[in-house]
Coordinates of C-alpha atoms in Angstrom, one line a residue:
Chain X
M1 CA 117.6 41.6 97.3
G2 CA 118.8 44.7 98.4
I3 CA 118.1 47.7 100.0
I4 CA 119.5 49.8 97.1
K5 CA 117.5 50.1 93.6
K6 CA 118.5 50.8 90.5
K7 CA 116.7 54.3 91.0
D8 CA 118.6 55.1 93.9
V9 CA 121.8 54.5 92.3
L10 CA 120.7 56.9 89.4
Y11 CA 119.3 59.6 92.1
V12 CA 122.6 59.8 93.8
A13 CA 124.1 60.1 90.6
S14 CA 122.4 63.0 89.7
L15 CA 122.8 64.6 92.9
A16 CA 126.5 64.1 91.8
R17 CA 126.4 64.7 88.3
I18 CA 127.6 62.1 87.5
K19 CA 127.0 60.1 84.2
L20 CA 126.6 56.5 84.5
A21 CA 127.0 54.0 81.2
D22 CA 124.4 51.4 81.6
G23 CA 126.6 48.6 82.3
Q24 CA 128.1 50.5 85.0
I25 CA 124.2 50.6 87.0
E26 CA 124.2 47.0 88.1
G27 CA 127.8 46.9 89.2
F28 CA 127.4 50.2 91.9
T29 CA 123.7 48.4 92.9
G30 CA 125.7 45.6 94.3
Q31 CA 128.7 47.8 96.1
L32 CA 126.3 50.3 97.5
D33 CA 124.3 47.5 99.0
S34 CA 127.5 45.5 100.5
I35 CA 128.7 48.9 102.1
L36 CA 125.5 49.4 103.9
D37 CA 125.7 45.9 104.6
Y38 CA 129.3 46.0 105.9
I39 CA 128.3 49.6 108.2
K40 CA 125.3 47.7 109.0
Q41 CA 127.3 45.8 112.1
L42 CA 127.3 49.0 113.8
D43 CA 123.6 48.3 114.6
E44 CA 124.5 45.8 117.3
V45 CA 126.7 48.1 119.4
D46 CA 124.5 49.7 121.9
T47 CA 125.2 53.3 121.6
E48 CA 122.6 54.1 124.2
S49 CA 125.3 56.1 126.7
V50 CA 127.3 57.5 123.7
Q51 CA 127.1 61.0 122.7
P52 CA 126.9 61.6 118.8
T53 CA 130.2 62.5 117.6
S54 CA 131.1 65.2 115.1
H55 CA 134.5 65.2 115.5
V56 CA 137.1 62.9 116.2
L57 CA 139.7 65.8 117.3
P58 CA 139.4 66.2 120.8
M59 CA 139.5 70.0 120.1
V60 CA 136.9 73.0 120.2
N61 CA 137.3 76.8 119.5
V62 CA 139.7 77.3 117.3
F63 CA 139.7 81.0 115.6
R64 CA 141.4 83.6 113.5
K65 CA 141.3 87.0 114.4
D66 CA 139.7 89.4 112.0
D67 CA 142.7 90.7 110.4
V68 CA 142.5 91.0 106.6
K69 CA 145.2 88.3 105.0
P70 CA 146.3 89.5 101.2
S71 CA 144.1 88.1 98.3
L72 CA 145.2 86.6 95.9
P73 CA 146.4 88.5 92.7
Q74 CA 143.2 88.7 90.3
E75 CA 145.1 86.8 87.1
K76 CA 146.3 83.9 89.4
V77 CA 142.9 83.6 90.4
L78 CA 141.5 82.8 86.8
E79 CA 144.8 81.1 85.4
N80 CA 143.2 78.1 85.3
A81 CA 139.6 79.1 84.6
P82 CA 137.9 77.4 81.3
G83 CA 136.4 80.7 80.9
K84 CA 136.6 84.3 81.6
E85 CA 135.5 87.9 80.7
G86 CA 137.4 90.9 81.9
Y87 CA 137.8 89.8 85.6
F88 CA 135.2 87.5 86.0
F89 CA 134.5 83.4 85.3
K90 CA 132.6 82.9 83.1
V91 CA 130.3 79.9 83.1
P92 CA 127.4 78.5 80.7
K93 CA 123.8 80.3 81.2
V94 CA 122.1 79.9 84.1
I95 CA 118.5 81.2 84.8
D96 CA 115.7 80.9 87.8
G97 CA 117.9 78.1 89.5
A98 CA 117.6 75.9 86.5
E99 CA 120.5 74.7 85.0
K100 CA 120.1 75.3 81.2
Chain L
M1 CA 84.9 82.7 103.6
K2 CA 87.3 84.8 104.9
Y3 CA 91.2 83.6 105.9
D4 CA 94.0 84.2 108.5
I5 CA 97.6 85.3 106.8
V6 CA 100.1 83.5 108.4
I7 CA 103.5 84.7 107.4
G8 CA 107.3 83.6 108.2
L9 CA 110.2 85.6 107.9
E10 CA 114.1 85.0 106.9
V11 CA 116.3 88.0 107.4
H12 CA 119.6 87.0 106.1
L13 CA 122.3 89.7 107.4
Q14 CA 126.1 90.6 106.0
L15 CA 127.9 91.2 109.4
N16 CA 130.3 94.3 109.1
T17 CA 133.4 91.8 109.8
K18 CA 136.7 93.3 108.1
T19 CA 137.0 89.7 106.5
K20 CA 135.1 86.8 105.3
I21 CA 133.7 83.9 107.7
F22 CA 136.7 81.5 106.8
C23 CA 139.4 83.1 105.4
G24 CA 141.3 86.5 105.8
C25 CA 139.9 88.3 102.5
S26 CA 138.6 91.7 102.6
T27 CA 134.5 92.1 102.8
T28 CA 134.6 95.4 101.3
F29 CA 131.7 96.0 99.2
G30 CA 131.9 96.9 95.3
N31 CA 135.6 96.2 94.5
S32 CA 137.1 94.9 91.2
P33 CA 135.8 91.0 90.4
N34 CA 137.7 88.1 92.0
S35 CA 140.0 90.9 93.5
Q36 CA 139.0 89.4 97.2
T37 CA 139.2 85.4 96.8
C38 CA 141.9 82.9 98.0
P39 CA 142.2 79.2 98.0
V40 CA 139.9 78.8 100.8
C41 CA 136.6 80.9 99.9
L42 CA 137.1 79.7 95.7
G43 CA 137.1 76.7 97.3
F44 CA 140.6 74.6 96.3
P45 CA 141.5 71.5 97.1
G46 CA 143.1 70.6 100.7
V47 CA 142.6 73.7 102.0
L48 CA 141.6 74.6 105.6
P49 CA 138.7 76.8 106.8
V50 CA 139.8 78.9 110.1
F51 CA 136.6 80.5 112.1
N52 CA 137.0 84.4 112.1
K53 CA 136.6 85.2 116.2
G54 CA 134.5 88.6 114.8
V55 CA 131.8 86.6 113.4
L56 CA 131.2 84.9 116.7
D57 CA 131.2 88.5 118.5
L58 CA 128.7 90.1 116.5
S59 CA 126.3 87.0 115.9
L60 CA 126.4 86.7 119.9
R61 CA 125.1 90.3 120.5
S62 CA 122.5 89.8 117.8
A63 CA 121.0 86.7 119.3
L64 CA 121.7 88.1 122.7
A65 CA 120.0 91.5 121.9
L66 CA 116.8 89.3 120.5
G67 CA 116.1 87.5 123.6
C68 CA 117.6 83.9 122.1
T69 CA 118.8 81.0 124.0
V70 CA 122.4 80.7 123.1
S71 CA 123.2 77.4 122.7
K72 CA 126.9 75.8 125.0
F73 CA 127.6 73.4 121.9
I74 CA 127.4 74.5 118.4
K75 CA 128.9 72.9 115.0
F76 CA 129.0 74.0 111.4
D77 CA 127.6 71.6 108.6
R78 CA 127.7 71.4 104.9
K79 CA 125.1 72.2 102.8
N80 CA 124.8 70.2 99.7
Y81 CA 124.1 71.5 96.3
F82 CA 125.8 72.9 92.5
Y83 CA 125.3 76.2 91.6
P84 CA 127.9 78.3 89.8
D85 CA 128.3 81.0 92.7
L86 CA 129.3 78.2 95.0
P87 CA 132.8 76.7 94.5
K88 CA 133.0 73.7 97.1
N89 CA 129.7 72.9 96.0
F90 CA 128.6 73.1 99.2
Q91 CA 127.9 76.4 101.5
I92 CA 129.4 75.9 105.2
S93 CA 125.9 76.6 107.4
Q94 CA 124.6 75.2 110.4
Y95 CA 121.9 72.5 110.7
D96 CA 120.9 70.7 114.0
L97 CA 122.8 72.8 116.3
P98 CA 122.4 76.5 115.6
L99 CA 123.9 79.3 117.5
A100 CA 120.8 80.1 119.4
K101 CA 117.0 79.8 119.5
D102 CA 114.0 81.3 120.8
G103 CA 114.2 84.4 120.4
L104 CA 111.1 87.5 120.6
L105 CA 111.2 90.9 118.8
E106 CA 108.3 93.2 119.7
I107 CA 106.4 95.2 117.0
D108 CA 104.2 98.0 117.1
V109 CA 100.5 97.2 115.4
E110 CA 98.6 99.0 113.3
D111 CA 96.0 99.3 116.5
G112 CA 98.7 100.7 118.5
S113 CA 99.3 97.5 120.8
R114 CA 102.8 95.5 120.9
K115 CA 102.8 92.0 119.4
R116 CA 105.8 89.3 120.1
I117 CA 107.1 87.9 117.0
R118 CA 108.9 84.8 118.0
I119 CA 112.1 83.9 117.2
R120 CA 112.7 80.3 116.2
R121 CA 116.6 80.2 115.4
V122 CA 119.5 82.4 114.5
H123 CA 122.2 80.8 113.1
M124 CA 126.0 81.9 111.1
E125 CA 126.9 80.6 107.5
E126 CA 128.9 82.0 104.6
D127 CA 127.5 83.9 101.6
A128 CA 127.8 82.4 98.1
G129 CA 129.4 84.4 95.1
K130 CA 127.5 87.5 93.0
L131 CA 126.3 86.0 89.7
V132 CA 125.6 88.5 86.5
H133 CA 123.4 87.2 83.9
E134 CA 124.6 88.0 79.9
K135 CA 122.7 87.0 76.9
E136 CA 124.7 84.0 76.4
A137 CA 126.7 83.2 79.3
S138 CA 126.5 84.2 83.3
L139 CA 129.5 85.8 85.0
V140 CA 130.4 84.7 88.2
D141 CA 132.0 87.3 91.2
F142 CA 133.5 85.8 93.8
N143 CA 134.4 88.6 95.9
R144 CA 131.0 88.1 98.1
C145 CA 131.6 84.6 98.5
G146 CA 132.3 83.8 102.4
T147 CA 130.9 86.8 103.7
P148 CA 129.6 86.1 107.2
L149 CA 126.0 86.2 107.1
L150 CA 123.5 85.4 110.1
E151 CA 120.4 84.0 109.5
I152 CA 117.6 84.7 111.4
V153 CA 114.2 83.2 111.4
S154 CA 110.9 84.1 112.7
E155 CA 108.1 82.0 113.8
P156 CA 104.7 82.3 111.5
D157 CA 103.5 84.7 114.0
I158 CA 103.6 87.6 111.7
N159 CA 99.5 88.0 110.3
S160 CA 99.7 90.6 107.9
P161 CA 102.2 92.5 105.1
E162 CA 102.1 95.5 107.4
E163 CA 103.1 93.2 110.3
A164 CA 105.9 92.1 108.4
Y165 CA 107.1 95.3 107.4
R166 CA 107.4 96.2 110.8
Y167 CA 109.3 93.5 112.2
L168 CA 111.6 93.9 109.5
T169 CA 111.8 98.1 110.8
A170 CA 112.0 96.8 114.0
L171 CA 114.8 93.8 113.1
K172 CA 116.8 96.4 111.2
E173 CA 116.5 99.2 114.2
I174 CA 118.2 96.9 116.8
L175 CA 121.2 95.8 114.4
R176 CA 122.1 98.7 113.6
Y177 CA 122.0 99.9 117.4
L178 CA 124.3 96.8 117.9
E179 CA 126.4 98.0 115.1
V180 CA 126.3 94.0 113.4
S181 CA 125.7 94.9 110.2
D182 CA 124.4 98.0 107.8
C183 CA 121.5 96.3 106.9
N184 CA 120.8 98.3 103.5
M185 CA 118.5 96.1 101.8
E186 CA 119.7 97.8 98.0
E187 CA 123.2 96.5 98.5
G188 CA 122.1 93.0 100.0
S189 CA 123.7 93.4 103.4
L190 CA 120.0 92.6 104.5
R191 CA 118.2 90.3 102.4
C192 CA 114.3 88.4 103.0
D193 CA 113.0 86.0 102.1
A194 CA 109.0 85.4 103.0
N195 CA 106.7 82.3 103.3
I196 CA 103.0 83.1 103.0
S197 CA 99.8 81.0 103.3
L198 CA 96.6 81.4 104.1
K199 CA 94.0 79.3 106.7
P200 CA 90.2 79.3 107.0
K201 CA 89.9 82.4 110.0
G202 CA 90.2 80.5 113.2
S203 CA 91.1 76.9 111.9
E204 CA 94.1 75.0 113.2
E205 CA 95.6 73.8 110.5
L206 CA 98.0 75.5 108.6
G207 CA 97.7 76.0 104.7
T208 CA 100.0 75.7 101.8
K209 CA 103.1 78.2 101.6
A210 CA 104.5 80.1 98.7
E211 CA 108.0 81.2 99.5
V212 CA 108.9 84.8 98.3
K213 CA 112.1 85.8 96.8
N214 CA 113.7 88.8 95.4
V215 CA 112.3 91.4 97.6
N216 CA 115.1 94.2 98.4
S217 CA 113.1 96.9 99.9
F218 CA 110.9 96.7 103.1
K219 CA 108.3 98.5 100.8
A220 CA 109.0 95.7 98.3
V221 CA 108.2 93.0 101.1
R222 CA 104.8 94.6 101.8
G223 CA 103.8 94.9 98.6
A224 CA 104.6 91.0 97.4
L225 CA 103.3 89.8 100.5
S226 CA 99.8 91.8 99.8
Y227 CA 99.6 90.7 96.1
E228 CA 100.6 87.2 97.8
V229 CA 97.6 87.4 100.3
Q230 CA 95.5 88.7 97.1
R231 CA 96.4 85.8 94.4
Q232 CA 96.0 83.0 97.2
E233 CA 92.7 84.6 98.3
E234 CA 91.4 83.9 94.8
L235 CA 92.8 80.5 94.2
L236 CA 91.2 79.1 97.4
S237 CA 88.2 81.2 96.6
N238 CA 87.7 79.4 93.6
S239 CA 88.5 76.1 95.2
E240 CA 91.4 76.1 93.7
R241 CA 95.0 74.6 95.2
V242 CA 97.6 76.8 96.3
V243 CA 100.8 74.9 94.9
Q244 CA 103.9 74.8 97.1
E245 CA 106.5 76.7 95.2
T246 CA 109.3 79.6 95.5
R247 CA 107.7 82.5 93.7
L248 CA 109.9 85.7 92.9
W249 CA 108.7 89.1 92.9
D250 CA 108.5 91.6 90.1
P251 CA 108.7 95.1 91.3
D252 CA 107.9 96.8 88.2
K253 CA 104.8 94.9 87.4
E254 CA 104.0 94.4 91.3
V255 CA 103.4 90.6 90.8
T256 CA 104.7 87.6 91.8
V257 CA 105.5 84.9 89.4
S258 CA 106.6 81.4 90.3
M259 CA 110.2 80.3 89.7
R260 CA 110.4 77.4 86.9
S261 CA 110.8 74.6 89.9
K262 CA 113.2 72.5 89.9
E263 CA 111.9 68.6 89.0
E264 CA 113.3 67.2 92.2
A265 CA 112.9 68.5 95.6
H266 CA 116.1 70.3 97.3
D267 CA 118.3 67.2 99.2
Y268 CA 121.1 69.2 100.6
R269 CA 122.5 66.2 102.4
Y270 CA 123.7 68.4 105.3
F271 CA 126.9 66.4 107.6
P272 CA 129.1 67.5 109.9
E273 CA 131.9 70.4 108.3
P274 CA 134.9 68.1 109.1
D275 CA 137.0 71.0 108.9
L276 CA 135.7 72.6 111.4
V277 CA 136.3 72.1 115.2
P278 CA 132.8 72.7 116.8
F279 CA 132.4 75.4 119.5
V280 CA 132.1 75.5 123.1
I281 CA 130.2 79.1 124.5
T282 CA 130.6 79.4 128.1
D283 CA 128.1 80.9 130.4
K284 CA 131.4 83.6 131.2
T285 CA 131.3 84.2 127.6
I286 CA 127.5 85.5 127.2
Q287 CA 127.3 87.2 130.4
E288 CA 130.4 89.4 129.1
V289 CA 128.6 90.2 126.1
R290 CA 125.4 90.1 127.5
S291 CA 126.5 93.2 130.1
A292 CA 128.1 94.8 126.7
L293 CA 124.9 95.4 124.8
P294 CA 124.1 98.8 124.3
E295 CA 120.8 100.3 125.2
L296 CA 117.9 99.1 123.1
P297 CA 116.2 101.4 120.9
Q298 CA 112.9 100.4 122.7
A299 CA 114.4 100.9 126.1
K300 CA 116.2 104.1 125.0
R301 CA 112.7 105.5 123.9
A302 CA 110.9 104.8 126.8
R303 CA 113.6 106.5 129.1
F304 CA 113.2 109.6 126.3
I305 CA 109.3 109.9 127.1
K306 CA 110.1 109.3 131.2
E307 CA 112.7 110.8 132.2
I308 CA 113.5 113.8 129.4
G309 CA 109.6 114.5 128.7
L310 CA 109.7 114.1 125.1
S311 CA 106.5 113.2 123.2
E312 CA 106.0 109.3 122.2
Y313 CA 105.9 110.6 118.4
D314 CA 109.2 112.7 118.8
A315 CA 110.9 109.9 120.9
G316 CA 110.1 107.5 118.0
V317 CA 112.1 109.6 115.3
I318 CA 114.6 110.8 117.6
T319 CA 115.6 106.8 118.5
S320 CA 114.9 105.3 115.3
E321 CA 118.5 105.8 114.4
K322 CA 121.4 105.6 117.1
E323 CA 123.3 107.7 115.7
M324 CA 120.7 110.8 116.1
A325 CA 119.8 109.5 119.5
D326 CA 123.5 109.6 120.4
Y327 CA 123.4 113.2 118.7
F328 CA 120.3 114.3 120.8
E329 CA 121.7 113.1 123.8
G330 CA 125.3 114.8 123.3
C331 CA 123.1 118.3 122.6
I332 CA 120.6 117.6 125.8
K333 CA 123.8 117.4 127.9
L334 CA 125.0 121.1 126.8
Y335 CA 121.5 122.4 126.9
D336 CA 118.2 122.0 128.9
K337 CA 115.5 122.4 126.4
P338 CA 115.2 118.8 125.1
K339 CA 112.0 119.5 123.5
V340 CA 113.8 122.7 121.5
V341 CA 116.3 120.5 120.4
A342 CA 114.6 117.6 119.0
N343 CA 112.4 119.8 117.2
W344 CA 115.4 121.3 115.2
L345 CA 116.5 118.0 114.8
M346 CA 114.0 116.9 113.5
G347 CA 113.1 119.6 111.5
D348 CA 115.3 121.7 110.1
F349 CA 118.6 119.5 110.7
T350 CA 117.4 116.5 108.8
A351 CA 116.2 118.5 105.9
A352 CA 119.4 120.0 105.7
L353 CA 121.2 117.0 105.9
K354 CA 118.9 115.3 103.1
E355 CA 119.8 118.3 101.2
K356 CA 123.1 117.5 101.5
G357 CA 123.1 113.8 100.5
L358 CA 123.4 112.7 104.2
E359 CA 122.4 109.3 105.0
S360 CA 123.1 109.8 109.1
I361 CA 123.9 112.6 111.3
S362 CA 127.0 110.8 112.2
Q363 CA 128.7 111.9 109.0
C364 CA 128.1 115.6 109.7
E365 CA 130.4 118.1 110.6
M366 CA 128.6 120.2 113.1
D367 CA 128.9 118.0 115.9
P368 CA 126.6 119.2 119.5
A369 CA 128.4 121.7 121.1
D370 CA 128.6 123.5 117.6
F371 CA 124.6 123.2 117.5
I372 CA 123.9 124.4 120.9
G373 CA 126.0 126.9 120.8
M374 CA 123.8 128.2 117.8
L375 CA 120.9 127.9 120.1
K376 CA 122.2 129.7 122.9
M377 CA 122.6 132.6 120.1
I378 CA 118.8 132.5 119.7
D379 CA 118.1 132.7 123.1
D380 CA 120.7 135.3 124.4
G381 CA 119.2 137.3 121.4
S382 CA 122.5 137.8 119.3
I383 CA 120.7 135.8 116.1
S384 CA 116.9 135.6 115.5
G385 CA 115.5 132.1 114.9
K386 CA 115.1 132.8 111.1
M387 CA 118.8 133.6 110.7
A388 CA 119.4 130.4 112.3
K389 CA 117.7 128.5 110.3
S390 CA 119.2 129.6 107.3
I391 CA 122.9 129.6 109.2
L392 CA 122.2 125.4 110.1
A393 CA 121.3 125.2 106.5
E394 CA 124.6 126.5 105.1
A395 CA 126.9 125.6 107.9
I396 CA 125.8 122.0 107.0
Q397 CA 126.2 122.2 103.1
E398 CA 129.5 123.7 103.3
G399 CA 130.6 121.7 106.8
K400 CA 131.1 124.9 108.5
A401 CA 130.5 126.1 112.4
P402 CA 127.2 128.0 112.7
K403 CA 129.5 130.2 115.2
D404 CA 132.0 130.9 112.2
L405 CA 129.4 131.9 109.7
V406 CA 128.1 134.3 111.9
S407 CA 130.8 136.1 112.6
A408 CA 132.5 135.8 109.0
K409 CA 128.5 136.8 107.6
G410 CA 128.5 139.6 110.5
L411 CA 125.2 138.6 111.2
T412 CA 125.2 138.9 114.6
Q413 CA 121.6 140.2 115.4
I414 CA 122.3 143.9 117.4
S415 CA 120.9 144.0 120.9
D416 CA 123.0 146.2 122.0
K417 CA 120.4 148.8 123.6
P418 CA 122.5 152.2 123.7
Q419 CA 123.4 151.3 120.1
L420 CA 119.3 150.7 119.1
E421 CA 118.3 153.5 121.4
D422 CA 120.7 155.9 119.2
L423 CA 119.2 154.2 116.1
V424 CA 115.5 154.6 117.5
G425 CA 116.0 158.4 118.1
K426 CA 117.8 159.4 114.6
A427 CA 114.7 157.2 112.9
M428 CA 111.9 159.1 115.1
E429 CA 113.9 162.7 114.1
E430 CA 113.6 161.9 110.2
N431 CA 110.2 160.6 110.6
G432 CA 108.4 163.5 112.4
E433 CA 104.9 163.1 110.9
V434 CA 104.9 158.8 111.6
V435 CA 106.0 160.1 115.2
E436 CA 102.9 162.0 115.5
E437 CA 100.4 160.1 113.7
Y438 CA 101.6 157.3 116.1
R439 CA 101.0 159.9 118.8
R440 CA 97.6 161.4 118.0
G441 CA 96.4 157.1 118.5
K442 CA 97.1 155.7 115.0
K443 CA 99.2 152.8 116.3
G444 CA 100.1 150.8 113.6
A445 CA 102.9 153.6 112.3
I446 CA 104.9 152.1 114.6
A447 CA 105.6 149.1 112.2
Y448 CA 106.9 151.9 109.5
L449 CA 109.5 153.0 112.1
V450 CA 110.8 149.5 113.3
G451 CA 111.3 148.9 109.4
Q452 CA 113.2 152.2 109.0
V453 CA 115.6 151.0 111.9
M454 CA 115.8 147.7 110.6
Q455 CA 116.5 149.1 107.1
K456 CA 119.4 151.1 108.7
T457 CA 121.0 148.0 110.3
K458 CA 120.5 145.5 107.1
G459 CA 118.1 143.3 109.1
K460 CA 120.3 142.7 112.1
A461 CA 118.9 144.7 114.7
N462 CA 116.7 142.5 117.1
P463 CA 113.4 143.6 116.1
K464 CA 112.1 142.4 119.5
L465 CA 114.4 145.2 121.0
V466 CA 113.6 147.9 118.7
N467 CA 109.8 147.4 119.2
E468 CA 110.6 148.0 122.9
I469 CA 112.5 150.8 122.8
L470 CA 110.2 152.8 120.4
R471 CA 107.3 152.4 122.4
K472 CA 109.0 153.6 125.2
K473 CA 110.2 156.5 123.6
L474 CA 106.9 156.9 121.9
E475 CA 104.9 156.8 125.0
G476 CA 107.3 158.6 127.0

């Protein structure tokens, strides 16, 4: 029926690093489908002469000067870290771009 | 079968702003881990990145110097992926509306002609943090995270590893002239990824490419690409396929090795960065930046050859670093012998800088006026060329002015005629036999007499003058 298949849900979940229980997959398949259906209504609008919108605020060119501001104290930075070593964050080992 | 080599280069350049691209943390290299971080560059929820004006200024300079067309309207996008060096799980980059497109970089190729390499796009983005791999864990330092990067992507117009090397050299030269980056590959302020493929000679269709990473010097780029040419040639000759993959350069073994590829292709899901408004770049801004560009190496080289009369080789060496070219120009304003200045700068001066461990002439304390003062002392005979060489070496080593060294050591050459005539007279008196020998026709005897005068003056007498005076007295 819908555009979204089970494999699509699993793929999106893997991109988001979310583990789904078997029972959840079916549910999300239907939900994602109905969201797409809803958004699909936009296809009916004629957008021929409308510029693509990347931002809704009518503002451009918000800059900051290249002036140094104080950083956080290192102790504060690492306060909530699940793992640390010296002033480093410590994470499970990563090699060659693949997570172990 | 013969193959054509097709190479495209992606260069990442750290811009030398004082602060990061979207927050006020310092970009200083080499400080204690995580001491230059804040909620913005650590990717805390609810923070607001604000674009550093300095980044746009330096990026515009670079894009215009590379002959690019700058876009009037640009925006930032999120490039999504998970990796521990990226605390937000996305990198703020530019996707479909980059800063600039369609540039050109001219390089000298091996046959002596010039070749144009097209530049596809130039865009701004933030750098990731640094990972240190230990046995059981990886350690993360976010000091570098958020450092502004300029990505410069070439078209696949490069047709040999040597051309790739020259492209990088020419690019670095220009970027250093613009003073937008240190371009230090060892410290990672310039990084390069290369795409390389082979196709049957003359064929229109591109072959499957490999991407080579982890090359950290210009020579390594050339080495890695040469290795890849050989590897892919072998595969194709044996009717095997080149696999599209990322390969890492192993500088010790001098080979590239396949990086364990992820099962799924990258899916970055780019979308507009909602926290940063778009930017409009006016013609007026472009015009201002363009007119403030310094003279670039190629133009300077041509001018040094045409107007100052340097040889092509000398002009090439003198202009390869902006600091050296500036120093040279400072010198020839004070002294009308450019060729002499060039020879000193390329020879003894450069050797002395190296001896002291200085990377650039701008770090040397001797200014052009001091240096030219020394050259003028040679010209008026107060010191010999030989003395000047050792004075220069010592002056640079000790950070002293040559003229102070000369007077402190009493090195000034004796060119005072009456004083020398006196000394010559004495030497002749003391060595009557030698004078006789000379007058009987043994002209070589004069050398002994010159030697006597030099000994009396501890080598400080102007040998040319001594010779002249002696000859006159002996003949007379």
